[in-house]
Amino acid sequence: MNLRPKIQVNVFLIAIWTMFQTVFHLIGTIYLYLLTTCRVKTTYYDIIFLYFTYFYKSSCGLIDISENAWCFPKNSPWNDSYTDIYNFLNLTMNRAQWPNKSRHAVRSELHLILFLVVDGAWFVGALLLAGGSWWRPKNFTQLVFMHGPWLVFSALVISLDVFVSVTYGIDLISIKSYSTWMQFVGVSNYEEFTFFDLKSTSSFLPAFPTVLIILLTSRFFVIWLVNIVCFFTILFMTVPSSVERRSHTALRSVQGGGRLSREFSTSETRIRNWQLFYGAVEASSTMTSLENTPSDCNDNLTPIKSKITKDVSCT
C-alpha cells in the first residue's frame, strides 16, 4: 500500500531538513578539520582560542592574531570581557612553552572524521528518503531501501552527537581558570601566568572554547531534539506501512494457493466440523443401543433405525 499524500509531504520535508542542516554541519566540520591539518589559518582570536584548546599542532607554524573576533565583534556587549581573551592569548603565544600539539588534538581529530563520515552517509540517506516520498514505494523491499538508510544513519548521528557532547562536557570539570586551561592543553610553565586568574573573567571565559564546541557537536541542542522527533516520525510511518504491506502479501499468497487451509482456520468451519463429528458419534451410540434392545421391540423400531442409518451415511 502506498503512503498517503500527507505522509509523503512530511517525509519529503524531513528529508529536506536533514540535507539543509547536514550541509551547514559539514561546512563547520570541514573547516575545523582543515585547521587541524594546517590547510587553513585564522586570525580571529576567539577561533584561535578554540584552536589552541583542541586542535593545536606546532607543525602548523606561527599564528597571527588580530584584535578581531569572529563570534564576538568589537561592538558586542561582551567586548570588554573578551578583550581579556585577546590579551591572554597574545601574551601566552609568545611566552608560554607550548607542547608539540594539544593533549586533546588526536581525540578531536577523530571526532571530526567520524562526523564527516556519518554526516555524509546521512545526506545520502536523506536523498533516498526524498526519492521515496516522490516515487512512493510499492512493496516492502522498496520501503526498506528508501527509508532504512536514513533511519540507521539518523540513529548514528543522534548517538554520536550525545557521545561527543558528553565527552567535551566532561572537560569543563578540568577548566576552572586561565591557569587550569593552560594545564588542560599541556603548557608546561602555566604557573607563570597565574596572575590572569585574578581577573573577573577567569571563572568563565577559559571555558568558552569547550562550550562553543559542545554547542556545535550537539547542534545547539534544539536541532538535536528536532532530529529525534523526525527519527521517530519516520520510524512510526515505516514500521506500520511495512507490516501492512507484509500482511497484504501473506493474504494474497493464502488466497492464491492455500484457500483450503484458510477455510479450516475460520471459526465457522471449526464449529461445523465439531457438529458433524459429534453428531456422527451420537448417531453411532444410538444405533448400538437399538441393536441391544429385545427382538420384539426391534420390529417396532425398524423405521427409526433406517432413518438413523440414512442420516449417518449422509453425514
Coordinates of C-alpha atoms in Angstrom, one line a residue:
M1 CA 0.0 0.0 0.0
N2 CA 1.4 3.4 -0.9
L3 CA 2.0 6.1 1.7
R4 CA -0.8 8.7 1.9
P5 CA -0.2 12.1 0.3
K6 CA 0.0 13.9 3.6
I7 CA 2.6 11.4 4.9
Q8 CA 4.6 11.8 1.7
V9 CA 4.8 15.5 2.2
N10 CA 6.0 15.1 5.8
V11 CA 8.7 12.6 4.6
F12 CA 9.9 15.0 2.0
L13 CA 10.1 17.9 4.4
I14 CA 12.1 15.8 6.9
A15 CA 14.5 14.8 4.1
I16 CA 15.0 18.4 3.1
W17 CA 15.5 19.4 6.7
T18 CA 18.2 16.7 7.0
M19 CA 20.0 17.8 3.9
F20 CA 19.8 21.5 4.9
Q21 CA 21.3 21.1 8.4
T22 CA 23.8 18.5 7.3
V23 CA 25.3 20.9 4.7
F24 CA 26.0 23.5 7.4
H25 CA 27.2 21.0 9.9
L26 CA 29.6 19.6 7.2
I27 CA 30.9 23.1 6.4
G28 CA 31.8 23.7 10.0
T29 CA 33.3 20.2 10.5
I30 CA 35.4 20.5 7.3
Y31 CA 36.6 24.0 8.4
L32 CA 37.7 22.6 11.8
Y33 CA 39.3 19.6 10.2
L34 CA 41.3 21.9 7.8
L35 CA 42.5 23.7 10.9
T36 CA 43.9 20.5 12.3
T37 CA 45.7 19.7 9.1
C38 CA 47.2 23.2 8.7
R39 CA 45.3 23.8 5.5
V40 CA 43.7 26.9 6.7
K41 CA 44.6 29.5 9.3
T42 CA 42.6 32.1 11.2
T43 CA 43.4 35.4 12.8
Y44 CA 40.1 35.7 14.8
Y45 CA 41.2 35.5 18.4
D46 CA 38.1 33.6 19.6
I47 CA 38.6 30.9 17.0
I48 CA 42.3 30.8 17.9
F49 CA 41.3 30.2 21.5
L50 CA 39.3 27.2 20.3
Y51 CA 42.1 26.1 18.1
F52 CA 44.7 26.1 20.9
T53 CA 42.3 24.1 23.1
Y54 CA 41.5 21.2 20.9
F55 CA 43.3 21.4 17.5
Y56 CA 46.7 23.0 18.1
K57 CA 49.8 21.5 16.3
S58 CA 53.2 23.1 16.4
S59 CA 53.8 21.8 12.9
C60 CA 51.3 24.3 11.6
G61 CA 53.8 27.1 12.3
L62 CA 53.2 30.5 13.8
I63 CA 49.8 32.0 14.2
D64 CA 49.0 35.6 13.6
I65 CA 46.4 37.0 16.0
S66 CA 44.3 40.1 15.4
E67 CA 42.0 42.1 17.6
N68 CA 39.0 41.0 15.6
A69 CA 36.7 38.2 16.8
W70 CA 34.5 36.0 14.7
C71 CA 31.9 35.2 17.3
F72 CA 32.0 38.4 19.3
P73 CA 32.7 41.6 17.3
K74 CA 34.0 44.8 18.9
N75 CA 30.6 46.4 19.2
S76 CA 29.2 43.5 21.2
P77 CA 28.1 43.9 24.9
W78 CA 30.9 41.5 25.8
N79 CA 33.6 43.5 24.2
D80 CA 35.4 44.4 27.5
S81 CA 35.3 40.9 28.8
Y82 CA 36.5 39.3 25.6
T83 CA 39.4 41.7 25.3
D84 CA 40.8 39.6 28.2
I85 CA 41.0 36.6 25.8
Y86 CA 43.0 38.6 23.3
N87 CA 45.4 39.9 25.9
F88 CA 45.8 36.4 27.4
L89 CA 46.4 34.7 24.1
N90 CA 48.7 37.5 22.8
L91 CA 50.9 37.0 25.9
T92 CA 50.9 33.3 26.2
M93 CA 51.6 32.7 22.5
N94 CA 54.9 34.4 22.9
R95 CA 56.0 33.3 26.4
A96 CA 54.3 30.0 27.1
Q97 CA 56.0 26.7 26.5
W98 CA 53.5 25.0 24.3
P99 CA 53.6 21.3 23.6
N100 CA 54.0 19.8 20.1
K101 CA 50.3 19.5 19.9
S102 CA 47.3 19.9 22.2
R103 CA 46.7 17.0 24.6
H104 CA 43.3 16.5 23.0
A105 CA 44.1 17.1 19.3
V106 CA 44.1 13.4 18.4
R107 CA 40.7 12.9 20.1
S108 CA 39.2 16.0 18.4
E109 CA 40.5 15.0 15.0
L110 CA 39.0 11.5 15.4
H111 CA 35.6 13.1 16.3
L112 CA 35.8 15.3 13.2
I113 CA 36.5 12.3 10.9
L114 CA 33.5 10.5 12.4
F115 CA 31.3 13.4 11.8
L116 CA 32.4 13.7 8.2
V117 CA 31.7 10.1 7.5
V118 CA 28.4 9.9 9.4
D119 CA 27.1 13.2 8.1
G120 CA 28.0 12.3 4.5
A121 CA 26.2 9.0 4.8
W122 CA 23.2 10.7 6.4
F123 CA 23.0 13.1 3.5
V124 CA 22.8 10.2 1.1
G125 CA 20.1 8.6 3.2
A126 CA 18.2 11.9 3.1
L127 CA 18.4 11.8 -0.7
L128 CA 16.9 8.2 -0.7
L129 CA 14.2 9.4 1.7
A130 CA 13.3 12.3 -0.5
G131 CA 13.2 9.9 -3.5
G132 CA 10.9 7.5 -1.6
S133 CA 8.5 10.4 -0.9
W134 CA 8.4 11.2 -4.6
W135 CA 8.2 7.7 -6.2
R136 CA 6.1 6.1 -3.5
P137 CA 7.5 2.6 -2.5
K138 CA 5.3 -0.2 -4.0
N139 CA 6.4 -3.0 -1.8
F140 CA 8.2 -3.9 1.5
T141 CA 11.7 -4.1 -0.1
Q142 CA 11.4 -0.6 -1.7
L143 CA 10.1 0.8 1.5
V144 CA 13.1 -0.5 3.5
F145 CA 15.5 0.6 0.7
M146 CA 14.2 4.2 0.8
H147 CA 13.7 4.7 4.5
G148 CA 16.1 2.2 6.1
P149 CA 19.4 4.1 5.4
W150 CA 18.0 7.3 6.8
L151 CA 16.8 5.7 9.9
V152 CA 20.1 3.9 10.5
F153 CA 22.3 7.0 10.0
S154 CA 19.9 9.2 11.9
A155 CA 20.3 6.9 14.9
L156 CA 24.1 7.1 14.5
V157 CA 24.1 10.9 14.2
I158 CA 21.9 11.3 17.2
S159 CA 24.0 8.9 19.3
L160 CA 27.3 10.4 18.1
D161 CA 26.1 13.9 19.0
V162 CA 25.4 12.7 22.5
F163 CA 28.6 10.9 22.9
V164 CA 30.9 13.7 21.6
S165 CA 29.0 16.4 23.5
V166 CA 29.2 14.5 26.8
T167 CA 32.9 13.9 26.2
Y168 CA 33.6 17.6 25.8
G169 CA 31.2 18.4 28.7
I170 CA 33.5 16.3 31.0
D171 CA 36.3 18.7 30.0
L172 CA 34.6 21.5 31.8
I173 CA 35.4 19.8 35.1
S174 CA 39.1 20.4 34.4
I175 CA 38.8 24.0 33.2
K176 CA 38.1 26.4 36.0
S177 CA 40.5 29.3 35.3
Y178 CA 43.1 30.6 32.9
S179 CA 45.9 28.5 34.5
T180 CA 43.9 25.3 34.6
W181 CA 43.1 25.9 30.9
M182 CA 46.8 26.0 30.2
Q183 CA 47.3 22.8 32.2
F184 CA 44.5 21.3 30.2
V185 CA 46.2 22.0 26.8
G186 CA 49.6 21.0 28.0
V187 CA 51.5 24.2 28.7
S188 CA 54.4 23.3 31.0
N189 CA 55.1 26.7 32.5
Y190 CA 51.5 27.6 33.3
E191 CA 52.4 28.7 36.8
E192 CA 53.9 31.9 35.3
F193 CA 50.5 33.0 34.2
T194 CA 48.5 32.5 37.4
F195 CA 48.1 36.3 37.7
F196 CA 45.4 36.0 35.0
D197 CA 43.4 34.1 37.4
L198 CA 42.8 37.3 39.4
K199 CA 40.7 38.7 36.5
S200 CA 37.0 38.6 36.9
T201 CA 36.6 36.8 33.6
S202 CA 38.8 33.9 34.8
S203 CA 35.8 32.0 36.2
F204 CA 34.0 31.6 32.9
L205 CA 36.0 32.8 29.8
P206 CA 38.5 29.9 29.8
A207 CA 35.6 27.5 29.3
F208 CA 34.4 29.4 26.2
P209 CA 36.1 27.0 23.6
T210 CA 34.7 24.0 25.3
V211 CA 31.2 25.5 25.5
L212 CA 31.4 26.5 21.8
I213 CA 32.4 23.1 20.6
I214 CA 29.7 21.5 22.8
L215 CA 27.1 23.7 21.1
L216 CA 28.5 22.7 17.7
T217 CA 28.6 19.0 18.3
S218 CA 25.2 18.9 20.0
R219 CA 23.8 21.0 17.1
F220 CA 22.8 23.7 19.6
F221 CA 20.6 21.1 21.3
V222 CA 17.4 22.4 19.7
I223 CA 18.3 20.9 16.4
W224 CA 19.2 17.6 18.1
L225 CA 15.8 17.5 19.7
V226 CA 14.1 18.1 16.3
N227 CA 16.2 15.3 14.8
I228 CA 14.9 12.9 17.5
V229 CA 11.3 13.9 16.7
C230 CA 12.0 13.4 12.9
F231 CA 13.5 10.0 13.6
F232 CA 10.5 8.6 15.4
T233 CA 8.2 10.2 12.9
I234 CA 9.8 8.3 10.0
L235 CA 10.0 5.2 12.2
F236 CA 6.3 5.2 13.1
M237 CA 5.5 5.8 9.4
T238 CA 7.7 3.0 8.1
V239 CA 7.0 0.2 10.6
P240 CA 3.2 0.2 10.2
S241 CA 3.4 0.5 6.5
S242 CA 5.9 -2.4 6.2
V243 CA 3.7 -4.6 8.5
E244 CA 0.6 -3.7 6.4
R245 CA 2.5 -4.5 3.2
R246 CA 3.7 -7.8 4.5
S247 CA 0.2 -8.8 5.8
H248 CA -1.3 -8.0 2.4
T249 CA 1.4 -10.1 0.7
A250 CA 0.6 -13.0 3.1
L251 CA -3.1 -12.7 2.4
R252 CA -2.6 -12.8 -1.3
S253 CA -0.4 -15.9 -1.0
V254 CA -3.1 -17.7 1.0
Q255 CA -5.8 -16.7 -1.4
G256 CA -3.8 -17.9 -4.3
G257 CA -2.6 -21.3 -3.1
G258 CA -4.0 -22.0 0.3
R259 CA -7.7 -21.3 0.3
L260 CA -8.5 -24.7 1.8
S261 CA -6.1 -24.1 4.8
R262 CA -7.6 -20.7 5.4
E263 CA -11.1 -22.1 5.3
F264 CA -10.3 -24.6 8.0
S265 CA -8.9 -21.9 10.2
T266 CA -12.2 -20.0 10.4
S267 CA -14.5 -20.3 13.5
E268 CA -17.5 -21.2 11.4
T269 CA -15.7 -24.1 9.8
R270 CA -14.5 -25.4 13.1
I271 CA -18.0 -25.3 14.6
R272 CA -19.4 -27.1 11.6
N273 CA -16.8 -29.9 11.8
W274 CA -17.4 -30.2 15.5
Q275 CA -21.1 -30.6 14.9
L276 CA -20.6 -33.2 12.2
F277 CA -18.1 -35.2 14.3
Y278 CA -20.1 -35.3 17.5
G279 CA -23.4 -35.8 15.6
A280 CA -21.9 -39.0 14.0
V281 CA -20.7 -40.2 17.4
E282 CA -24.1 -39.7 18.9
A283 CA -25.8 -41.4 16.0
S284 CA -23.5 -44.4 16.3
S285 CA -24.2 -44.8 20.0
T286 CA -27.9 -44.6 19.3
M287 CA -27.6 -47.4 16.7
T288 CA -25.7 -49.6 19.3
S289 CA -28.4 -49.1 21.9
L290 CA -31.1 -50.0 19.4
E291 CA -29.4 -53.2 18.4
N292 CA -29.2 -54.3 22.0
T293 CA -32.9 -53.9 22.6
P294 CA -35.2 -57.0 22.8
S295 CA -36.3 -58.5 19.5
D296 CA -40.0 -57.6 20.0
C297 CA -39.0 -54.0 20.2
N298 CA -36.7 -54.1 17.2
D299 CA -39.6 -54.7 14.9
N300 CA -41.3 -51.5 16.1
L301 CA -38.0 -49.6 15.8
T302 CA -37.1 -50.6 12.3
P303 CA -38.2 -47.4 10.7
I304 CA -36.2 -45.4 13.3
K305 CA -33.1 -47.5 12.7
S306 CA -33.4 -47.0 8.9
K307 CA -33.7 -43.2 9.4
I308 CA -30.7 -43.1 11.7
T309 CA -28.6 -45.2 9.2
K310 CA -29.6 -42.9 6.4
D311 CA -28.6 -39.8 8.5
V312 CA -25.2 -41.3 9.4
S313 CA -24.5 -42.2 5.8
C314 CA -25.3 -38.7 4.7
T315 CA -23.0 -37.3 7.4

